[in-house]
PDB file of C-alpha atoms and ligand atoms in Angstrom:
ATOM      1  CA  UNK L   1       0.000   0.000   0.000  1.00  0.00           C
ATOM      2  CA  UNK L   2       1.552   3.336  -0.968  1.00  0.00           C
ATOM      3  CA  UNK L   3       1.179   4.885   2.586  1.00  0.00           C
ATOM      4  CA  UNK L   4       1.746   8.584   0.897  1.00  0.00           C
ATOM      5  CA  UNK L   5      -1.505   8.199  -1.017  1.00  0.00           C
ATOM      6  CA  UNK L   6      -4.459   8.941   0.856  1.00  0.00           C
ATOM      7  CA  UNK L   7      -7.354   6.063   0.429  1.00  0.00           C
ATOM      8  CA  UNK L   8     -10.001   8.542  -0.855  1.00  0.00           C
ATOM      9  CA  UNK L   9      -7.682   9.653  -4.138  1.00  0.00           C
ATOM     10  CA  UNK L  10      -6.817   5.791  -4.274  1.00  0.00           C
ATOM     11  CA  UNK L  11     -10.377   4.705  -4.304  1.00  0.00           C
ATOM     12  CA  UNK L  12     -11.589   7.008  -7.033  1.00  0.00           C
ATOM     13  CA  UNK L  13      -8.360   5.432  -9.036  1.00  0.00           C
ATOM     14  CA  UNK L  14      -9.149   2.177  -8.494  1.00  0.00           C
ATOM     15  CA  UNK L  15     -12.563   2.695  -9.932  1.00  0.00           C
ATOM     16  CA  UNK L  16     -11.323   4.243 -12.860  1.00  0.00           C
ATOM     17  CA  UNK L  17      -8.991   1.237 -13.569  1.00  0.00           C
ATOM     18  CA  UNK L  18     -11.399  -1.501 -12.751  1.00  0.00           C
ATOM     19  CA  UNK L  19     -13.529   0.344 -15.852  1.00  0.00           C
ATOM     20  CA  UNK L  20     -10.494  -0.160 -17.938  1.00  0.00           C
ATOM     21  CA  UNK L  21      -9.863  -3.381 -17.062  1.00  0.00           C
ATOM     22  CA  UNK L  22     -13.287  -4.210 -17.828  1.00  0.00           C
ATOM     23  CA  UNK L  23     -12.994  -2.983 -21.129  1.00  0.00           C
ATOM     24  CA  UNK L  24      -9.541  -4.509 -21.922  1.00  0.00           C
ATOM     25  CA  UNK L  25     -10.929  -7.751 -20.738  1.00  0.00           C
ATOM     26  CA  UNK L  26     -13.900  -7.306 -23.211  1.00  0.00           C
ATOM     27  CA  UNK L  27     -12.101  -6.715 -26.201  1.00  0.00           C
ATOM     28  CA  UNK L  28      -9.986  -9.710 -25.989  1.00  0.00           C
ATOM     29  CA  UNK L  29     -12.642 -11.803 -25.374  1.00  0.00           C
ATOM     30  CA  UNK L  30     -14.129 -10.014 -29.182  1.00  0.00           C
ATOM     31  CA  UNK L  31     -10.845 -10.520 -30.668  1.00  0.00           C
ATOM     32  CA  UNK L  32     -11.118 -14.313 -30.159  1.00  0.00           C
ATOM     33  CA  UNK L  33     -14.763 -14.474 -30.892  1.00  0.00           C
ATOM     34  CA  UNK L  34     -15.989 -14.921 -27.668  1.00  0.00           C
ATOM     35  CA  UNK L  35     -18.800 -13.729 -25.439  1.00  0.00           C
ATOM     36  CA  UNK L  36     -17.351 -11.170 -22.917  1.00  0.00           C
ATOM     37  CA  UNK L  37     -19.503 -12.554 -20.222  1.00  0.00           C
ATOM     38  CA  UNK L  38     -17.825 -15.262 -20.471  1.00  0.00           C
ATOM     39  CA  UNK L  39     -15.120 -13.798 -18.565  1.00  0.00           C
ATOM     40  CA  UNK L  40     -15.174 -12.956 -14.935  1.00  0.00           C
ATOM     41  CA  UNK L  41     -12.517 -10.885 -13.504  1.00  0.00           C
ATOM     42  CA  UNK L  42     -11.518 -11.800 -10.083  1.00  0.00           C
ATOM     43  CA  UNK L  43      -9.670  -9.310  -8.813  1.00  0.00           C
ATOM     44  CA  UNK L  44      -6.743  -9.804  -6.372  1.00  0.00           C
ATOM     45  CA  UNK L  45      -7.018  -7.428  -3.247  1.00  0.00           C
ATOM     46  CA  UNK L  46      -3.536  -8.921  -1.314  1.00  0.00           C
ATOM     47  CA  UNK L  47      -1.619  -5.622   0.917  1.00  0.00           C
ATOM     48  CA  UNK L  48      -4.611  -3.388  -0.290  1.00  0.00           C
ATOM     49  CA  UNK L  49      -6.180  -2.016   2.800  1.00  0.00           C
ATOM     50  CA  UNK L  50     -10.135  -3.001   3.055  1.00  0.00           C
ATOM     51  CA  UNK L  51     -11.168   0.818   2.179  1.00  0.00           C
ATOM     52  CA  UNK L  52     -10.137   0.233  -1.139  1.00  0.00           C
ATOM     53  CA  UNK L  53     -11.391  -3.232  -2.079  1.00  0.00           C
ATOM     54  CA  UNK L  54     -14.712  -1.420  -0.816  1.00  0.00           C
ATOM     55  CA  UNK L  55     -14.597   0.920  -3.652  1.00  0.00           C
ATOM     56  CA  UNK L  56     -13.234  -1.413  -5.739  1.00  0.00           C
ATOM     57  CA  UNK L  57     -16.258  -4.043  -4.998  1.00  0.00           C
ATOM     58  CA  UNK L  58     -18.964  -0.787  -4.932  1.00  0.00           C
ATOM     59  CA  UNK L  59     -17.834  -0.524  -8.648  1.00  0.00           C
ATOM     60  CA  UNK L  60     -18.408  -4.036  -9.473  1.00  0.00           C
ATOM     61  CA  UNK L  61     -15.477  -5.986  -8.309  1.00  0.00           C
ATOM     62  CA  UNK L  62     -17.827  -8.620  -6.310  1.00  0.00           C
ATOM     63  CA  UNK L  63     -15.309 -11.637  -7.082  1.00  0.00           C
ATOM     64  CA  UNK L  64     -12.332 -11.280  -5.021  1.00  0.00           C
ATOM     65  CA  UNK L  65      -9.535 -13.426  -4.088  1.00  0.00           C
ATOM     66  CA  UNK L  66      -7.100 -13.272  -1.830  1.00  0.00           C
ATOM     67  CA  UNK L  67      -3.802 -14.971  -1.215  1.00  0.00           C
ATOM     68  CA  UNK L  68      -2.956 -15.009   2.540  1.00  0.00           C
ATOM     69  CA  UNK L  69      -5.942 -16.345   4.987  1.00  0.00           C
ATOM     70  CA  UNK L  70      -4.362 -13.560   7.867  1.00  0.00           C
ATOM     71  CA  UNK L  71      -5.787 -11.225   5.126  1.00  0.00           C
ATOM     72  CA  UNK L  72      -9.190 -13.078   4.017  1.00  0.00           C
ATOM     73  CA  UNK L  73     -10.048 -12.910   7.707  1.00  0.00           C
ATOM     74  CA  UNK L  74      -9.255  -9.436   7.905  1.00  0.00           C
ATOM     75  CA  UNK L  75     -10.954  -8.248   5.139  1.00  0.00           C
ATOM     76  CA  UNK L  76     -14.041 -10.553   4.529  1.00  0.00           C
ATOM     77  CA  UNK L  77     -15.867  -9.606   7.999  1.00  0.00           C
ATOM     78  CA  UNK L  78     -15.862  -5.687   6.909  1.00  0.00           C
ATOM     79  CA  UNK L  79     -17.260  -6.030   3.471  1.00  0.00           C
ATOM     80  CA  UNK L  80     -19.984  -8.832   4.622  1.00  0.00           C
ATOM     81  CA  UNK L  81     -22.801  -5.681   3.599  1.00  0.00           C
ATOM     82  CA  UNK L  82     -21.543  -5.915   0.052  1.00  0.00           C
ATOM     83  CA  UNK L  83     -21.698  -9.790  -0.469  1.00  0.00           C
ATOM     84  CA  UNK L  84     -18.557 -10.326  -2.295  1.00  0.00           C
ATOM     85  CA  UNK L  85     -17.336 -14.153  -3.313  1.00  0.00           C
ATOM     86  CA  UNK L  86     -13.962 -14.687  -1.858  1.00  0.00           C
ATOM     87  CA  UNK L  87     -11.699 -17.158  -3.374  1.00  0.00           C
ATOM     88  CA  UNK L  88      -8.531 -18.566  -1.896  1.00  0.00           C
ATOM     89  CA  UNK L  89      -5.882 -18.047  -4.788  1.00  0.00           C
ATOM     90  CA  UNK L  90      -2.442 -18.777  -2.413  1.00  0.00           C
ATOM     91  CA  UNK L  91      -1.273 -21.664  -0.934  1.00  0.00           C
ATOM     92  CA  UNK L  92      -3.545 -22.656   2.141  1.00  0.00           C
ATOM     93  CA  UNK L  93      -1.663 -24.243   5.199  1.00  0.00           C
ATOM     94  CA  UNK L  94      -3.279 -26.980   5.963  1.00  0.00           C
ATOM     95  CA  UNK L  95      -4.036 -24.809   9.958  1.00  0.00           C
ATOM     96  CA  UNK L  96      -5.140 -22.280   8.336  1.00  0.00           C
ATOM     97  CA  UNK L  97      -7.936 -24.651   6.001  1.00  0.00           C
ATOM     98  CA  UNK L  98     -10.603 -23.680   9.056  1.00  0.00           C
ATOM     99  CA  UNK L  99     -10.292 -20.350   9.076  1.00  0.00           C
ATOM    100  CA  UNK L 100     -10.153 -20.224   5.103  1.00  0.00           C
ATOM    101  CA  UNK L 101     -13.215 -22.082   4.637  1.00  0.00           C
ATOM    102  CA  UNK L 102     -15.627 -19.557   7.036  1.00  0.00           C
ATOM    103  CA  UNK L 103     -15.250 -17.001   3.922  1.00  0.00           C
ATOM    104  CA  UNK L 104     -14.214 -19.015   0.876  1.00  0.00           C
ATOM    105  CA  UNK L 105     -16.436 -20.712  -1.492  1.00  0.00           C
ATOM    106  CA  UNK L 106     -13.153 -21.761  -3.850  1.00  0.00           C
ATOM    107  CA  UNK L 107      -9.949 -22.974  -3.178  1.00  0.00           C
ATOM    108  CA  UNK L 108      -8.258 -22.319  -6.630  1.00  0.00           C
ATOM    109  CA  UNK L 109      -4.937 -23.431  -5.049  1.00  0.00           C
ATOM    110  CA  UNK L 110      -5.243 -27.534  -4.834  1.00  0.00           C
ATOM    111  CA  UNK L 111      -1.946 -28.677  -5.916  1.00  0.00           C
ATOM    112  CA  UNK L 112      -2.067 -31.735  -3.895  1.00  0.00           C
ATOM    113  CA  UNK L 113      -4.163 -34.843  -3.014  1.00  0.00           C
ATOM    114  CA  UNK L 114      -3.466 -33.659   1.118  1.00  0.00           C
ATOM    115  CA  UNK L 115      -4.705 -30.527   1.332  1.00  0.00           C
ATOM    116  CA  UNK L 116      -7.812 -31.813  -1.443  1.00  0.00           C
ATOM    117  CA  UNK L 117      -8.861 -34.513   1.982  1.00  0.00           C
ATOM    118  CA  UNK L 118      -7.580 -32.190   4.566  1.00  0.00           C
ATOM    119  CA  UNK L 119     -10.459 -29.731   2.479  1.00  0.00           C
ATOM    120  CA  UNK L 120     -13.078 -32.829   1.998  1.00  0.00           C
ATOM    121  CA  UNK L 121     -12.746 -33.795   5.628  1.00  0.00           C
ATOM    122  CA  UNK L 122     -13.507 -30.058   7.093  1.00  0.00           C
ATOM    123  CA  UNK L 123     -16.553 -29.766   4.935  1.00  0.00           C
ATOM    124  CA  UNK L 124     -17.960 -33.262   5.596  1.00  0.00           C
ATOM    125  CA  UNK L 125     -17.398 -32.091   9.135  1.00  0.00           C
ATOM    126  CA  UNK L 126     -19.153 -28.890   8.711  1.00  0.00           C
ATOM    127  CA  UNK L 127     -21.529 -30.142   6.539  1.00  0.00           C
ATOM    128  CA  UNK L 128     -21.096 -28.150   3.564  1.00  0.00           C
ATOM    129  CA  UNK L 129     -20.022 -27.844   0.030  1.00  0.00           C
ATOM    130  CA  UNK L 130     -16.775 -26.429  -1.527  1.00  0.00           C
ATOM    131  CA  UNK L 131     -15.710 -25.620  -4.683  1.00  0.00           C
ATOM    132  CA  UNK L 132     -11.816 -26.066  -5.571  1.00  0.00           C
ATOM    133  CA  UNK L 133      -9.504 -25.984  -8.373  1.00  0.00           C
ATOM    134  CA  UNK L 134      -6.549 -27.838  -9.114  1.00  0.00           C
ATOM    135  CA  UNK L 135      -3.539 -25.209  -9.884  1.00  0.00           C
ATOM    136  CA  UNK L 136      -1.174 -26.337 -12.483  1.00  0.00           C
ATOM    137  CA  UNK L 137       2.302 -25.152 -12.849  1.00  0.00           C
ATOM    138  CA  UNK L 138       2.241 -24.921 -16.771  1.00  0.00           C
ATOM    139  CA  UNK L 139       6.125 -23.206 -16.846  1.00  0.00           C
ATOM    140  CA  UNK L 140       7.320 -25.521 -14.617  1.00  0.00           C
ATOM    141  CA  UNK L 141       9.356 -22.771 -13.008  1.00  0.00           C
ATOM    142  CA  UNK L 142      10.688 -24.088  -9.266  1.00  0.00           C
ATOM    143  CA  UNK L 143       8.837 -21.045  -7.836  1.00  0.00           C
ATOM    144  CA  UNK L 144       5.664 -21.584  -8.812  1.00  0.00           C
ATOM    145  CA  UNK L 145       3.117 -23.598  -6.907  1.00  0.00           C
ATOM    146  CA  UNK L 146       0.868 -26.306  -8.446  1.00  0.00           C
ATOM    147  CA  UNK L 147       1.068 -29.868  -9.804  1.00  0.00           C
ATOM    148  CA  UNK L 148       3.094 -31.023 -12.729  1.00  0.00           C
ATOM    149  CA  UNK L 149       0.972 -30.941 -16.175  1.00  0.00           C
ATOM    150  CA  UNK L 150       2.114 -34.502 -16.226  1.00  0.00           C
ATOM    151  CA  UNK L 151       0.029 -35.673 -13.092  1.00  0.00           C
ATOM    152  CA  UNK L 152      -2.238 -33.027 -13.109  1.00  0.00           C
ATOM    153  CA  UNK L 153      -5.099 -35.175 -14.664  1.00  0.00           C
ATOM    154  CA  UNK L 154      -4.796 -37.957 -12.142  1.00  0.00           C
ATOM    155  CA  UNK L 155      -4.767 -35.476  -9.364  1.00  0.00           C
ATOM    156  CA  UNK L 156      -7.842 -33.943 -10.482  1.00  0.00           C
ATOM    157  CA  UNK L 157      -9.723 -37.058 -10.879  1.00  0.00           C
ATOM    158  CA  UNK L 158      -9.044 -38.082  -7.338  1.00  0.00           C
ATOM    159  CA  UNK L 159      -9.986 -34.524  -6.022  1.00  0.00           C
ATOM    160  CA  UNK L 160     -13.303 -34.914  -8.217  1.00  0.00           C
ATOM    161  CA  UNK L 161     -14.337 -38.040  -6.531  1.00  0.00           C
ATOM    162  CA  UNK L 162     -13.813 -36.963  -2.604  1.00  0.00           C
ATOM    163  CA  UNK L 163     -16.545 -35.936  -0.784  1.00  0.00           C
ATOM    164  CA  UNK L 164     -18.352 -32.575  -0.385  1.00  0.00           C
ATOM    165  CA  UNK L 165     -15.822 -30.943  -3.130  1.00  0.00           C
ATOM    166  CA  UNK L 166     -17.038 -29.455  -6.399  1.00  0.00           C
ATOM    167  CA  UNK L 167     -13.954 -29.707  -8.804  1.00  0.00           C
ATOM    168  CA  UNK L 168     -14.842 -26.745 -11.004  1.00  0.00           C
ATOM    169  CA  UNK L 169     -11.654 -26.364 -13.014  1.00  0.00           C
ATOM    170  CA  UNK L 170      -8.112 -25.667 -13.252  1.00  0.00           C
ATOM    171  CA  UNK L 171      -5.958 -22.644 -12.384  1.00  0.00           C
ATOM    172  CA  UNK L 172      -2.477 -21.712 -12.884  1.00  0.00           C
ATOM    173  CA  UNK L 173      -0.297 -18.577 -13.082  1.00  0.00           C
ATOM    174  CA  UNK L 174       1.561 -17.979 -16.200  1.00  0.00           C
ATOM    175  CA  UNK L 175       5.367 -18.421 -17.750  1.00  0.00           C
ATOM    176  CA  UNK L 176       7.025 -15.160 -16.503  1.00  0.00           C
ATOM    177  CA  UNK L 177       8.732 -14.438 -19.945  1.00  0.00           C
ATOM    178  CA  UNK L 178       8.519 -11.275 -22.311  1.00  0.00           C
ATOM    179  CA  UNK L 179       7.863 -13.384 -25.260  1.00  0.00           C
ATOM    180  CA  UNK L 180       4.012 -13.822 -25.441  1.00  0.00           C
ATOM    181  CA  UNK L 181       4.662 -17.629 -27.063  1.00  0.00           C
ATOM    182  CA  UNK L 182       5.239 -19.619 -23.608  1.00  0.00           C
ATOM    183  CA  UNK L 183       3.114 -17.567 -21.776  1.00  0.00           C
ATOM    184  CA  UNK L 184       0.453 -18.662 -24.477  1.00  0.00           C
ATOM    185  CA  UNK L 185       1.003 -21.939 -25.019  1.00  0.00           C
ATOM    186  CA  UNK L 186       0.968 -22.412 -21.055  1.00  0.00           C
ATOM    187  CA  UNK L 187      -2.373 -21.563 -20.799  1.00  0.00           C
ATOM    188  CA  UNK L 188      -3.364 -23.525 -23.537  1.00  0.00           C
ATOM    189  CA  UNK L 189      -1.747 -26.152 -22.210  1.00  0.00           C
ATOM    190  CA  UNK L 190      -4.444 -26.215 -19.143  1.00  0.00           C
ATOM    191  CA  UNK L 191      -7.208 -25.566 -21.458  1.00  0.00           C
ATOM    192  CA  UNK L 192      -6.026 -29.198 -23.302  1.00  0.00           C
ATOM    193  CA  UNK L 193      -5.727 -30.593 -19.574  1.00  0.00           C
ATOM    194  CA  UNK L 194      -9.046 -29.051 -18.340  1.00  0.00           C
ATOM    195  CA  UNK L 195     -10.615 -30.562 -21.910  1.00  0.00           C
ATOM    196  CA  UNK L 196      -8.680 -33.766 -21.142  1.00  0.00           C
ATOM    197  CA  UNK L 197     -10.544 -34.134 -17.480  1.00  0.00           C
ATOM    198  CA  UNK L 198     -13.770 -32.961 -18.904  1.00  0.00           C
ATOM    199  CA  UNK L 199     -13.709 -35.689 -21.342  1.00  0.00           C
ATOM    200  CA  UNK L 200     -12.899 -37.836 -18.795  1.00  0.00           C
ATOM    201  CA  UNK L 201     -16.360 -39.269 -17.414  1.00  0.00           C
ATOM    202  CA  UNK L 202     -14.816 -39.771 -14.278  1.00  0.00           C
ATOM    203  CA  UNK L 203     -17.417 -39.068 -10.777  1.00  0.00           C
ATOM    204  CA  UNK L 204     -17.052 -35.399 -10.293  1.00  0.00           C
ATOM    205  CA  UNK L 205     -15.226 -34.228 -13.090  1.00  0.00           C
ATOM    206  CA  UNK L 206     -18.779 -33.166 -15.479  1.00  0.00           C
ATOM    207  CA  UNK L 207     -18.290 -29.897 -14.095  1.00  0.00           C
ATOM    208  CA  UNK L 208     -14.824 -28.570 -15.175  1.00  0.00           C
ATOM    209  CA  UNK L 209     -15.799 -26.300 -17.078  1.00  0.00           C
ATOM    210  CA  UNK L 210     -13.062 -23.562 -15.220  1.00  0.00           C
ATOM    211  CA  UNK L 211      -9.905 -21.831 -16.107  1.00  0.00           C
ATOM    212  CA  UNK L 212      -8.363 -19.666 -14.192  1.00  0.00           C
ATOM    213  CA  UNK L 213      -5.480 -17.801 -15.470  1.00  0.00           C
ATOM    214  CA  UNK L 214      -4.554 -14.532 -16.276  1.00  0.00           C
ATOM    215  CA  UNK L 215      -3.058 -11.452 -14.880  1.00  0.00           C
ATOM    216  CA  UNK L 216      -2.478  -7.801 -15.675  1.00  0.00           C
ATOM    217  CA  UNK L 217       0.208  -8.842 -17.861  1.00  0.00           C
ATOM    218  CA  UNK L 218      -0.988 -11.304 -20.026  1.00  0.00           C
ATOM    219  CA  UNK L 219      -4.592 -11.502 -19.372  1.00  0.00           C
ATOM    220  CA  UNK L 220      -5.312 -10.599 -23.324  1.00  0.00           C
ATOM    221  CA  UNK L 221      -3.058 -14.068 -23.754  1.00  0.00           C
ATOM    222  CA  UNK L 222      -4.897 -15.977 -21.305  1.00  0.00           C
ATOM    223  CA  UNK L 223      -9.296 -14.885 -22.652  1.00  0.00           C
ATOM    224  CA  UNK L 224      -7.576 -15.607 -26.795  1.00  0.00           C
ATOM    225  CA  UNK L 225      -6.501 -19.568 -24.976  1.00  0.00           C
ATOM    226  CA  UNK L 226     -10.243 -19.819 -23.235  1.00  0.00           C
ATOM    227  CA  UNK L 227      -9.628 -18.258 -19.916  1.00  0.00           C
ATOM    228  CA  UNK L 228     -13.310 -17.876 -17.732  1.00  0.00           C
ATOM    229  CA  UNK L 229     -11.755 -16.106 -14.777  1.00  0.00           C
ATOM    230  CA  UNK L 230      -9.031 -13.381 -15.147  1.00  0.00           C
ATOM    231  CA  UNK L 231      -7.336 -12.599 -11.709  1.00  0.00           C
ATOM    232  CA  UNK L 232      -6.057  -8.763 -12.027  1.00  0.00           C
ATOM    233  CA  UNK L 233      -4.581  -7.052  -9.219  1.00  0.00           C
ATOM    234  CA  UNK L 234      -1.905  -4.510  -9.953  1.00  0.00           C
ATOM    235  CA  UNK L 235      -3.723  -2.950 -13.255  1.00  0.00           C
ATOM    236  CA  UNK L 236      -6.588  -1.844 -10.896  1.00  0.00           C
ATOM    237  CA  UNK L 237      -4.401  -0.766  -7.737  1.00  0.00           C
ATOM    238  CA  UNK L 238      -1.300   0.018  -9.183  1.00  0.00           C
ATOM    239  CA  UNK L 239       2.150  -1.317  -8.354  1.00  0.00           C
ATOM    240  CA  UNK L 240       2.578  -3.095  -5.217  1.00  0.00           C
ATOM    241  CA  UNK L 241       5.234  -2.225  -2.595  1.00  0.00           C
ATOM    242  CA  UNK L 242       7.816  -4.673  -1.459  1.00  0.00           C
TER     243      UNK L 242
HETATM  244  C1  LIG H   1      -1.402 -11.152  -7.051  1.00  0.00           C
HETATM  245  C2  LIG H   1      -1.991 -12.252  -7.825  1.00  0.00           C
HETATM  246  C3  LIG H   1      -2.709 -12.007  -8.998  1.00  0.00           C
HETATM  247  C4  LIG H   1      -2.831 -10.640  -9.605  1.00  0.00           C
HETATM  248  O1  LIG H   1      -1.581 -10.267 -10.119  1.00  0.00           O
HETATM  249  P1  LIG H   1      -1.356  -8.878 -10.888  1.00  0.00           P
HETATM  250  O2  LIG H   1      -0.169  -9.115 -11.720  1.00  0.00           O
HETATM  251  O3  LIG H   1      -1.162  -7.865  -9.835  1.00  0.00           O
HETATM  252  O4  LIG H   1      -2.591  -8.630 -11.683  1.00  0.00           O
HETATM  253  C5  LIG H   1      -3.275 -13.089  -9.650  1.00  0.00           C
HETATM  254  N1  LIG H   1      -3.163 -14.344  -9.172  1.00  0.00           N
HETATM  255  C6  LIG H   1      -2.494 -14.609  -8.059  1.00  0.00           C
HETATM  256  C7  LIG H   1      -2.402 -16.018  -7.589  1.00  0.00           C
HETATM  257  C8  LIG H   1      -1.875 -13.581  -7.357  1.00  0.00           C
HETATM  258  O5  LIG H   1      -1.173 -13.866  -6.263  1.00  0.00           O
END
């Protein structure tokens, strides 16, 4: 958060640039032909103090995800009067999988088969529903969370067939290159895996219909390879600090 900035010239800002974003995320979806509905935009509200994911969500943004539970917990209880959708979209500890799951209705962030039955467990506990992704490291970069493309369908078909989890679809975050090509054909990579799963016929898998993936950067990339959620962050609050 750029402590300088005062939160009232921030918010009016950030509704600006959730406009644009709109409107950037619209004409990619024409330029492949597709229905810009299609498309949600999730947007990303990590370090942003709660004021401004306020405006933010009073201008439209009602799909938000964030990355660290501490925050979630934070946040969620003071925009309850607004009736956002929060999404997990970092990795979830498997102590913090309680507290996560009073305010999430997604875990986007499944990247293994312990935290998908730590997950199935709490809910069958709680007696609830939840829906979850599996999150794919397409780049295969060593920083990036999320199972191997390689085992990525198997993992999803035992996810699909525990217990009070909705598998909805697949996310991942892209290559980090400057050359549009590997970013691309990483995200089409998931759409071949999320097709692949579809297909599958396996119990719990009719529903993939999700892919998550997308940023700022390369969001145009991600609606032209099929993307139905966009997660944008920095192109509606600006650069983050530290
Ligand atoms: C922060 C974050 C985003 C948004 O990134 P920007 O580049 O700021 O748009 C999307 N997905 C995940 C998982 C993130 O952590």
């Amino acid at each position: 958060m750029t402590s300088q900035q005062p939160v009232a010239d921030l918010s009016g800002l950030v509704v600006e640039r959730w406009g644009a974003v709109q409107h950037r995320v619209a004409a990619a979806a024409r330029d492949a032909g597709r229905d810009p509905r299609d498309v949600a935009i999730l947007l990303a509200s990590k370090t942003m103090p709660v004021a401004v994911v306020r405006a933010a969500a009073l201008a439209g943004a009602t799909l938000l995800g964030e990355n660290r539970v501490q925050e979630l917990v934070a946040k969620a209880p003071e925009l309850v009067d607004l009736a956002p959708t929060w999404h997990v979209i970092g990795p979830l500890q498997s102590n913090k999988v309680n507290a996560a799951l009073r305010w999430a209705t997604c875990v986007q962030t499944v990247g293994d088969l312990a935290l998908a039955t730590r997950l199935s467990r709490r809910c069958e506990a709680v007696e609830r529903d939840l829906d979850v992704m599996v999150q794919v490291n397409v780049s295969g970069e060593p920083t990036k969370a999320g199972v191997a493309p390689q085992t990525a369908v198997d993992l999803a078909l035992a996810v699909g067939g525990l217990p009070r989890l909705r598998l909805t679809g697949l996310m991942t975050i892209g290559a980090r290159s400057d050359d549009p090509a590997p970013v691309r054909a990483g995200f089409a990579l998931l759409r071949g895996l999320r097709d692949e799963i579809a297909a599958s016929g396996a119990p719990g898998c009719g529903e993939v219909t999700e892919l998550s993936m997308g940023m700022s950067g390369d969001l145009e990339l991600a609606v032209a390879e099929g993307a139905t959620v966009v997660r944008v962050g920095s192109a509606v609050f600006g650069p983050r600090q530290g």
